[in-house]
Amino acid sequence: MKEVEIIRECFWNMLTKRAAIKQQRKEFADSLRLIDKAEAYIKRLTDCKSLYELLEIHKELWNDGYRNKNLGPDPYGIFRTESISDMKPEEVFLGNIFGLWTFIIPEWEKDHKTFFGINGYGIPATATNYEVVLRQYKCLLKSNVLSIVNETDAYLYEYKKVNTI
């Protein structure tokens, strides 16, 4: 979690640190909004059945302010794009888990029928490779949304400690 100095909103600080307090109030409102929307996003991610749908939810999350290093662009990572908002399926590289090769979304979408098979990973043999990769993307998005919510919650706690609402 990043260290943030929270300014007490007293009369003197309202006079001398007006811009900082205005920014702080904006961050407080944005934090509340992120927490309010998180549960609906988590439900949508849980119910999602396609990689293309997950990609669209990912873009929505990014545009809605759910941002961290794991969800952002990385030239050598999963999201090899310049902009998450404009990310194409060909720029999302999934796999490289449980012995699966790394492919872009359109390649994974071509085959929903190949079974993962017997393995030592605890994955049912009847699961398909597509389901494994779908779960990979879902878990990545969900865990990062929850991480962002936890950081935001910590910020709100500190803010409320300094400023009575």
Coordinates of N, CA and C in Angstrom, one line a residue:
M1 N 0.8 -1.2 0.0 CA 0.0 0.0 0.0 C 0.9 1.2 0.0
K2 N 0.5 2.2 -0.8 CA 1.3 3.4 -0.9 C 1.0 4.3 0.4
E3 N 2.0 5.0 0.8 CA 1.9 5.9 2.0 C 1.3 7.2 1.5
V4 N 0.2 7.6 2.1 CA -0.5 8.8 1.8 C -0.6 9.7 3.1
E5 N -0.3 10.9 3.0 CA -0.5 11.8 4.1 C -1.9 12.4 4.0
I6 N -2.6 12.1 5.0 CA -4.0 12.6 5.0 C -4.0 13.9 5.9
I7 N -4.6 14.9 5.3 CA -4.6 16.3 5.9 C -5.9 16.4 6.7
R8 N -5.8 16.8 7.9 CA -7.0 17.1 8.7 C -7.7 18.3 8.2
E9 N -9.0 18.2 8.0 CA -9.8 19.3 7.4 C -10.3 20.3 8.5
C10 N -9.3 21.0 9.0 CA -9.7 22.0 10.0 C -9.7 23.4 9.3
F11 N -10.1 24.4 10.0 CA -10.3 25.7 9.4 C -8.9 26.2 8.8
W12 N -7.8 26.1 9.6 CA -6.5 26.6 9.1 C -6.1 25.9 7.8
N13 N -6.2 24.5 7.8 CA -5.8 23.8 6.7 C -6.7 24.1 5.5
M14 N -8.0 24.4 5.7 CA -8.9 24.7 4.6 C -8.4 26.0 3.9
L15 N -7.8 26.9 4.7 CA -7.3 28.2 4.2 C -6.0 28.0 3.4
T16 N -5.1 27.2 4.1 CA -3.7 27.1 3.6 C -3.4 25.9 2.6
K17 N -4.3 24.9 2.6 CA -4.0 23.7 1.8 C -5.3 23.3 1.0
R18 N -5.9 24.4 0.5 CA -7.2 24.2 -0.2 C -7.1 23.1 -1.4
A19 N -6.1 23.2 -2.2 CA -6.0 22.3 -3.4 C -5.7 20.8 -2.9
A20 N -4.9 20.7 -1.9 CA -4.6 19.3 -1.4 C -5.9 18.7 -0.7
I21 N -6.6 19.5 0.0 CA -7.9 19.0 0.6 C -8.9 18.7 -0.5
K22 N -9.0 19.5 -1.5 CA -9.9 19.2 -2.6 C -9.5 17.9 -3.3
Q23 N -8.2 17.7 -3.5 CA -7.7 16.4 -4.1 C -8.0 15.2 -3.2
Q24 N -7.8 15.4 -1.9 CA -8.1 14.4 -0.9 C -9.6 14.0 -0.9
R25 N -10.5 15.0 -1.0 CA -11.9 14.7 -1.0 C -12.3 13.9 -2.3
K26 N -11.6 14.3 -3.4 CA -11.9 13.6 -4.6 C -11.5 12.1 -4.5
E27 N -10.3 11.9 -3.9 CA -9.8 10.5 -3.7 C -10.7 9.7 -2.8
F28 N -11.3 10.4 -1.8 CA -12.2 9.8 -0.8 C -13.4 9.3 -1.6
A29 N -14.0 10.2 -2.4 CA -15.2 9.9 -3.2 C -14.9 8.8 -4.2
D30 N -13.8 8.8 -4.8 CA -13.4 7.8 -5.8 C -13.3 6.4 -5.0
S31 N -12.7 6.5 -3.9 CA -12.5 5.2 -3.1 C -13.9 4.6 -2.7
L32 N -14.8 5.5 -2.3 CA -16.1 5.0 -2.0 C -16.8 4.3 -3.2
R33 N -16.6 5.0 -4.3 CA -17.2 4.4 -5.6 C -16.6 3.1 -5.9
L34 N -15.3 2.9 -5.8 CA -14.6 1.7 -6.1 C -15.2 0.5 -5.2
I35 N -15.3 0.8 -4.0 CA -15.8 -0.2 -3.0 C -17.2 -0.5 -3.3
D36 N -18.1 0.5 -3.7 CA -19.5 0.2 -4.0 C -19.7 -0.6 -5.2
K37 N -18.8 -0.5 -6.2 CA -19.0 -1.2 -7.4 C -18.3 -2.6 -7.4
A38 N -17.4 -2.8 -6.5 CA -16.6 -4.1 -6.5 C -17.4 -5.3 -6.5
E39 N -18.4 -5.4 -5.7 CA -19.2 -6.6 -5.5 C -19.9 -7.0 -6.8
A40 N -20.4 -6.0 -7.5 CA -21.1 -6.3 -8.8 C -20.0 -6.8 -9.9
Y41 N -18.8 -6.2 -9.9 CA -17.8 -6.7 -10.8 C -17.4 -8.1 -10.5
I42 N -17.2 -8.4 -9.2 CA -16.8 -9.8 -8.8 C -17.9 -10.8 -9.2
K43 N -19.2 -10.4 -9.1 CA -20.2 -11.3 -9.5 C -20.2 -11.5 -11.1
R44 N -20.0 -10.4 -11.8 CA -19.9 -10.6 -13.3 C -18.7 -11.4 -13.7
L45 N -17.6 -11.3 -13.0 CA -16.4 -12.1 -13.3 C -16.7 -13.6 -13.0
T46 N -17.3 -13.8 -11.9 CA -17.6 -15.2 -11.5 C -18.6 -15.9 -12.5
D47 N -19.5 -15.1 -13.0 CA -20.5 -15.7 -13.9 C -20.1 -15.7 -15.4
C48 N -18.9 -15.1 -15.7 CA -18.4 -15.0 -17.0 C -18.1 -16.4 -17.6
K49 N -18.4 -16.6 -18.9 CA -18.2 -17.9 -19.6 C -17.3 -17.8 -20.8
S50 N -16.7 -16.6 -21.1 CA -15.9 -16.5 -22.3 C -14.7 -15.6 -22.0
L51 N -13.6 -15.8 -22.7 CA -12.4 -15.0 -22.6 C -12.7 -13.6 -23.2
Y52 N -13.5 -13.5 -24.3 CA -13.8 -12.2 -24.9 C -14.6 -11.4 -23.9
E53 N -15.5 -12.0 -23.2 CA -16.3 -11.3 -22.2 C -15.4 -10.8 -21.1
L54 N -14.5 -11.6 -20.6 CA -13.6 -11.2 -19.6 C -12.7 -10.0 -20.0
L55 N -12.3 -10.0 -21.3 CA -11.5 -8.9 -21.8 C -12.3 -7.6 -21.7
E56 N -13.6 -7.7 -22.1 CA -14.4 -6.5 -22.0 C -14.6 -6.0 -20.6
I57 N -14.8 -6.9 -19.6 CA -14.9 -6.6 -18.2 C -13.6 -6.0 -17.7
H58 N -12.5 -6.5 -18.2 CA -11.1 -6.0 -17.8 C -11.0 -4.5 -18.2
K59 N -11.4 -4.2 -19.5 CA -11.3 -2.9 -20.0 C -12.2 -1.9 -19.1
E60 N -13.4 -2.4 -18.8 CA -14.4 -1.6 -17.9 C -13.7 -1.4 -16.6
L61 N -13.1 -2.4 -16.0 CA -12.5 -2.2 -14.7 C -11.4 -1.1 -14.8
W62 N -10.6 -1.2 -15.8 CA -9.5 -0.3 -16.0 C -10.0 1.1 -16.1
N63 N -11.0 1.3 -17.0 CA -11.6 2.6 -17.2 C -12.4 3.2 -16.0
D64 N -12.8 2.2 -15.1 CA -13.5 2.7 -13.9 C -12.6 3.0 -12.8
G65 N -11.3 2.8 -12.9 CA -10.4 3.2 -11.9 C -9.7 2.1 -11.1
Y66 N -10.1 0.8 -11.5 CA -9.4 -0.3 -10.8 C -8.1 -0.5 -11.6
R67 N -7.0 0.0 -11.0 CA -5.7 0.0 -11.7 C -4.6 -0.4 -10.7
N68 N -3.8 -1.3 -11.2 CA -2.6 -1.6 -10.5 C -1.6 -2.2 -11.5
K69 N -0.4 -2.5 -11.1 CA 0.6 -3.0 -12.0 C 0.1 -4.4 -12.7
N70 N -0.5 -5.2 -11.9 CA -0.9 -6.5 -12.5 C -2.0 -6.5 -13.5
L71 N -2.8 -5.4 -13.5 CA -3.9 -5.3 -14.5 C -3.5 -4.4 -15.7
G72 N -2.3 -3.8 -15.6 CA -1.9 -2.9 -16.6 C -1.0 -3.4 -17.7
P73 N -0.7 -2.6 -18.7 CA 0.2 -3.1 -19.8 C 1.6 -3.5 -19.3
D74 N 2.1 -4.5 -20.0 CA 3.4 -5.0 -19.7 C 4.0 -5.6 -21.0
P75 N 5.0 -5.1 -21.6 CA 5.5 -5.6 -22.9 C 5.9 -7.1 -22.8
Y76 N 6.2 -7.6 -21.6 CA 6.6 -9.0 -21.5 C 5.6 -9.9 -20.7
G77 N 4.5 -9.3 -20.3 CA 3.6 -10.0 -19.4 C 2.4 -10.5 -20.2
I78 N 1.3 -10.6 -19.5 CA 0.0 -11.1 -20.1 C -0.6 -10.1 -21.0
F79 N -0.6 -8.8 -20.6 CA -1.3 -7.8 -21.4 C -0.2 -6.9 -22.1
R80 N 0.1 -7.4 -23.3 CA 1.2 -6.8 -24.1 C 0.5 -5.7 -25.1
T81 N 0.2 -4.6 -24.5 CA -0.5 -3.6 -25.2 C 0.0 -2.2 -24.7
E82 N -0.3 -1.2 -25.5 CA 0.0 0.2 -25.0 C -1.0 0.7 -24.1
S83 N -2.3 0.3 -24.3 CA -3.4 0.9 -23.6 C -4.4 -0.2 -23.3
I84 N -4.7 -0.4 -22.0 CA -5.7 -1.4 -21.6 C -7.1 -1.1 -22.2
S85 N -7.4 0.2 -22.2 CA -8.7 0.7 -22.8 C -8.9 0.2 -24.2
D86 N -7.8 0.2 -25.0 CA -7.9 -0.2 -26.4 C -7.4 -1.6 -26.7
M87 N -7.2 -2.4 -25.6 CA -6.6 -3.7 -25.8 C -7.4 -4.6 -26.7
K88 N -6.7 -5.3 -27.5 CA -7.3 -6.3 -28.5 C -7.1 -7.7 -28.0
P89 N -7.9 -8.7 -28.3 CA -7.7 -10.1 -27.9 C -6.3 -10.6 -28.3
E90 N -5.8 -10.1 -29.4 CA -4.5 -10.5 -29.8 C -3.3 -10.0 -28.9
E91 N -3.6 -9.2 -28.0 CA -2.6 -8.6 -27.1 C -2.7 -9.2 -25.7
V92 N -3.5 -10.2 -25.5 CA -3.7 -10.9 -24.2 C -3.1 -12.3 -24.4
F93 N -2.0 -12.6 -23.6 CA -1.3 -13.9 -23.7 C -1.6 -14.7 -22.4
L94 N -2.4 -15.7 -22.6 CA -2.8 -16.6 -21.5 C -2.2 -17.9 -21.6
G95 N -2.1 -18.6 -20.5 CA -1.5 -20.0 -20.5 C -0.2 -19.9 -19.6
N96 N 0.7 -20.7 -20.0 CA 2.0 -20.8 -19.3 C 1.7 -21.2 -17.8
I97 N 0.7 -22.0 -17.7 CA 0.4 -22.6 -16.3 C 0.1 -24.1 -16.5
F98 N 0.4 -24.9 -15.5 CA 0.1 -26.3 -15.5 C 0.5 -27.0 -16.8
G99 N 1.6 -26.6 -17.4 CA 2.1 -27.2 -18.5 C 1.5 -26.8 -19.8
L100 N 0.6 -25.8 -19.8 CA -0.1 -25.3 -21.0 C 0.8 -24.3 -21.7
W101 N 0.8 -24.3 -23.0 CA 1.5 -23.3 -23.8 C 0.8 -21.9 -23.6
T102 N 1.5 -20.9 -24.0 CA 1.0 -19.5 -24.0 C 0.4 -19.2 -25.3
F103 N -0.8 -18.8 -25.4 CA -1.5 -18.4 -26.6 C -2.3 -17.1 -26.4
I104 N -2.6 -16.4 -27.5 CA -3.5 -15.3 -27.4 C -5.0 -15.7 -27.3
I105 N -5.9 -14.8 -27.0 CA -7.3 -15.2 -26.8 C -7.9 -15.9 -28.0
P106 N -7.7 -15.3 -29.3 CA -8.3 -16.0 -30.4 C -7.8 -17.5 -30.6
E107 N -6.6 -17.8 -30.2 CA -6.1 -19.2 -30.3 C -6.9 -20.1 -29.3
W108 N -7.0 -19.6 -28.1 CA -7.8 -20.3 -27.0 C -9.2 -20.5 -27.4
E109 N -9.8 -19.5 -28.1 CA -11.2 -19.6 -28.4 C -11.5 -20.6 -29.5
K110 N -10.5 -21.0 -30.3 CA -10.7 -22.0 -31.3 C -11.0 -23.4 -30.8
D111 N -10.6 -23.7 -29.6 CA -10.8 -25.1 -29.1 C -11.4 -25.1 -27.7
H112 N -12.6 -25.5 -27.6 CA -13.2 -25.6 -26.2 C -13.4 -27.0 -25.8
K113 N -12.8 -28.0 -26.6 CA -13.1 -29.4 -26.4 C -11.9 -30.2 -25.9
T114 N -10.7 -29.7 -26.0 CA -9.6 -30.5 -25.6 C -9.5 -30.6 -24.1
F115 N -9.6 -31.8 -23.6 CA -9.6 -32.1 -22.1 C -8.2 -31.9 -21.6
F116 N -8.1 -31.4 -20.4 CA -6.8 -31.2 -19.7 C -6.2 -32.5 -19.4
G117 N -7.0 -33.5 -19.0 CA -6.5 -34.8 -18.8 C -6.0 -35.1 -17.4
I118 N -5.5 -36.3 -17.2 CA -5.0 -36.7 -15.9 C -3.8 -35.8 -15.6
N119 N -3.7 -35.3 -14.4 CA -2.6 -34.4 -14.0 C -2.3 -34.5 -12.5
G120 N -1.3 -33.9 -12.1 CA -0.9 -33.9 -10.7 C -1.2 -32.5 -10.1
Y121 N -2.1 -31.7 -10.7 CA -2.3 -30.4 -10.2 C -3.7 -30.2 -9.5
G122 N -4.4 -31.3 -9.4 CA -5.7 -31.2 -8.7 C -6.8 -30.7 -9.6
I123 N -6.6 -30.6 -10.9 CA -7.6 -30.1 -11.8 C -8.3 -31.4 -12.3
P124 N -9.6 -31.4 -12.3 CA -10.4 -32.5 -12.8 C -9.9 -32.9 -14.3
A125 N -9.8 -34.2 -14.6 CA -9.4 -34.6 -15.9 C -10.4 -34.2 -16.9
T126 N -11.6 -34.0 -16.5 CA -12.7 -33.7 -17.5 C -12.7 -32.2 -17.8
A127 N -11.9 -31.4 -17.1 CA -11.8 -29.9 -17.4 C -11.1 -29.8 -18.8
T128 N -11.6 -28.7 -19.5 CA -10.9 -28.5 -20.8 C -9.8 -27.5 -20.5
N129 N -8.9 -27.4 -21.5 CA -7.8 -26.4 -21.5 C -8.4 -25.0 -21.4
Y130 N -9.5 -24.8 -22.2 CA -10.1 -23.5 -22.2 C -10.6 -23.1 -20.8
E131 N -11.2 -24.1 -20.1 CA -11.7 -23.8 -18.8 C -10.6 -23.4 -17.8
V132 N -9.4 -24.1 -18.0 CA -8.3 -23.8 -17.1 C -7.8 -22.3 -17.4
V133 N -7.7 -22.0 -18.7 CA -7.2 -20.6 -19.0 C -8.3 -19.6 -18.6
L134 N -9.6 -19.9 -18.8 CA -10.6 -19.0 -18.4 C -10.5 -18.7 -16.9
R135 N -10.3 -19.8 -16.1 CA -10.1 -19.6 -14.7 C -8.9 -18.8 -14.4
Q136 N -7.8 -18.9 -15.1 CA -6.6 -18.1 -14.9 C -6.9 -16.7 -15.0
Y137 N -7.6 -16.3 -16.1 CA -7.9 -14.9 -16.3 C -8.9 -14.3 -15.3
K138 N -9.9 -15.1 -14.9 CA -10.9 -14.7 -13.9 C -10.2 -14.5 -12.6
C139 N -9.3 -15.4 -12.2 CA -8.7 -15.3 -10.9 C -7.7 -14.1 -10.9
L140 N -7.1 -13.8 -12.0 CA -6.2 -12.7 -12.0 C -7.0 -11.4 -11.8
L141 N -8.1 -11.3 -12.5 CA -9.0 -10.1 -12.4 C -9.6 -10.0 -11.0
K142 N -10.2 -11.1 -10.5 CA -10.8 -11.0 -9.2 C -9.8 -10.7 -8.1
S143 N -8.7 -11.4 -8.1 CA -7.7 -11.1 -7.0 C -7.2 -9.7 -7.0
N144 N -7.0 -9.1 -8.1 CA -6.6 -7.7 -8.2 C -7.6 -6.7 -7.8
V145 N -8.9 -7.0 -8.2 CA -10.0 -6.1 -7.8 C -10.1 -6.2 -6.2
L146 N -10.0 -7.4 -5.6 CA -10.0 -7.5 -4.2 C -8.8 -6.8 -3.5
S147 N -7.7 -6.9 -4.1 CA -6.5 -6.2 -3.6 C -6.7 -4.7 -3.6
I148 N -7.2 -4.2 -4.7 CA -7.4 -2.7 -4.9 C -8.5 -2.3 -3.8
V149 N -9.5 -3.1 -3.6 CA -10.5 -2.8 -2.6 C -9.9 -2.7 -1.2
N150 N -9.1 -3.7 -0.9 CA -8.4 -3.7 0.4 C -7.6 -2.5 0.6
E151 N -6.8 -2.1 -0.4 CA -6.0 -0.9 -0.3 C -6.9 0.4 -0.1
T152 N -8.0 0.4 -0.8 CA -8.9 1.5 -0.8 C -9.6 1.6 0.6
D153 N -9.9 0.4 1.1 CA -10.5 0.3 2.4 C -9.6 0.8 3.5
A154 N -8.3 0.5 3.4 CA -7.3 1.0 4.3 C -7.2 2.5 4.2
Y155 N -7.2 3.1 3.0 CA -7.2 4.5 2.9 C -8.4 5.2 3.6
L156 N -9.6 4.6 3.3 CA -10.8 5.2 3.9 C -10.7 5.1 5.5
Y157 N -10.2 4.0 6.0 CA -10.0 3.9 7.4 C -9.1 5.0 8.0
E158 N -8.0 5.2 7.3 CA -7.1 6.3 7.8 C -7.7 7.7 7.6
Y159 N -8.4 7.9 6.5 CA -9.1 9.2 6.3 C -10.1 9.4 7.4
K160 N -10.9 8.4 7.8 CA -11.9 8.6 8.8 C -11.3 8.8 10.2
K161 N -10.1 8.2 10.4 CA -9.4 8.4 11.6 C -9.0 9.9 11.8
V162 N -8.6 10.5 10.7 CA -8.1 11.9 10.8 C -9.3 12.9 10.7
N163 N -10.3 12.6 9.9 CA -11.4 13.5 9.6 C -12.7 12.8 10.0
T164 N -13.4 13.4 11.0 CA -14.7 12.9 11.3 C -15.7 13.3 10.2
I165 N -16.5 12.3 9.8 CA -17.4 12.5 8.7 C -18.8 12.7 9.3

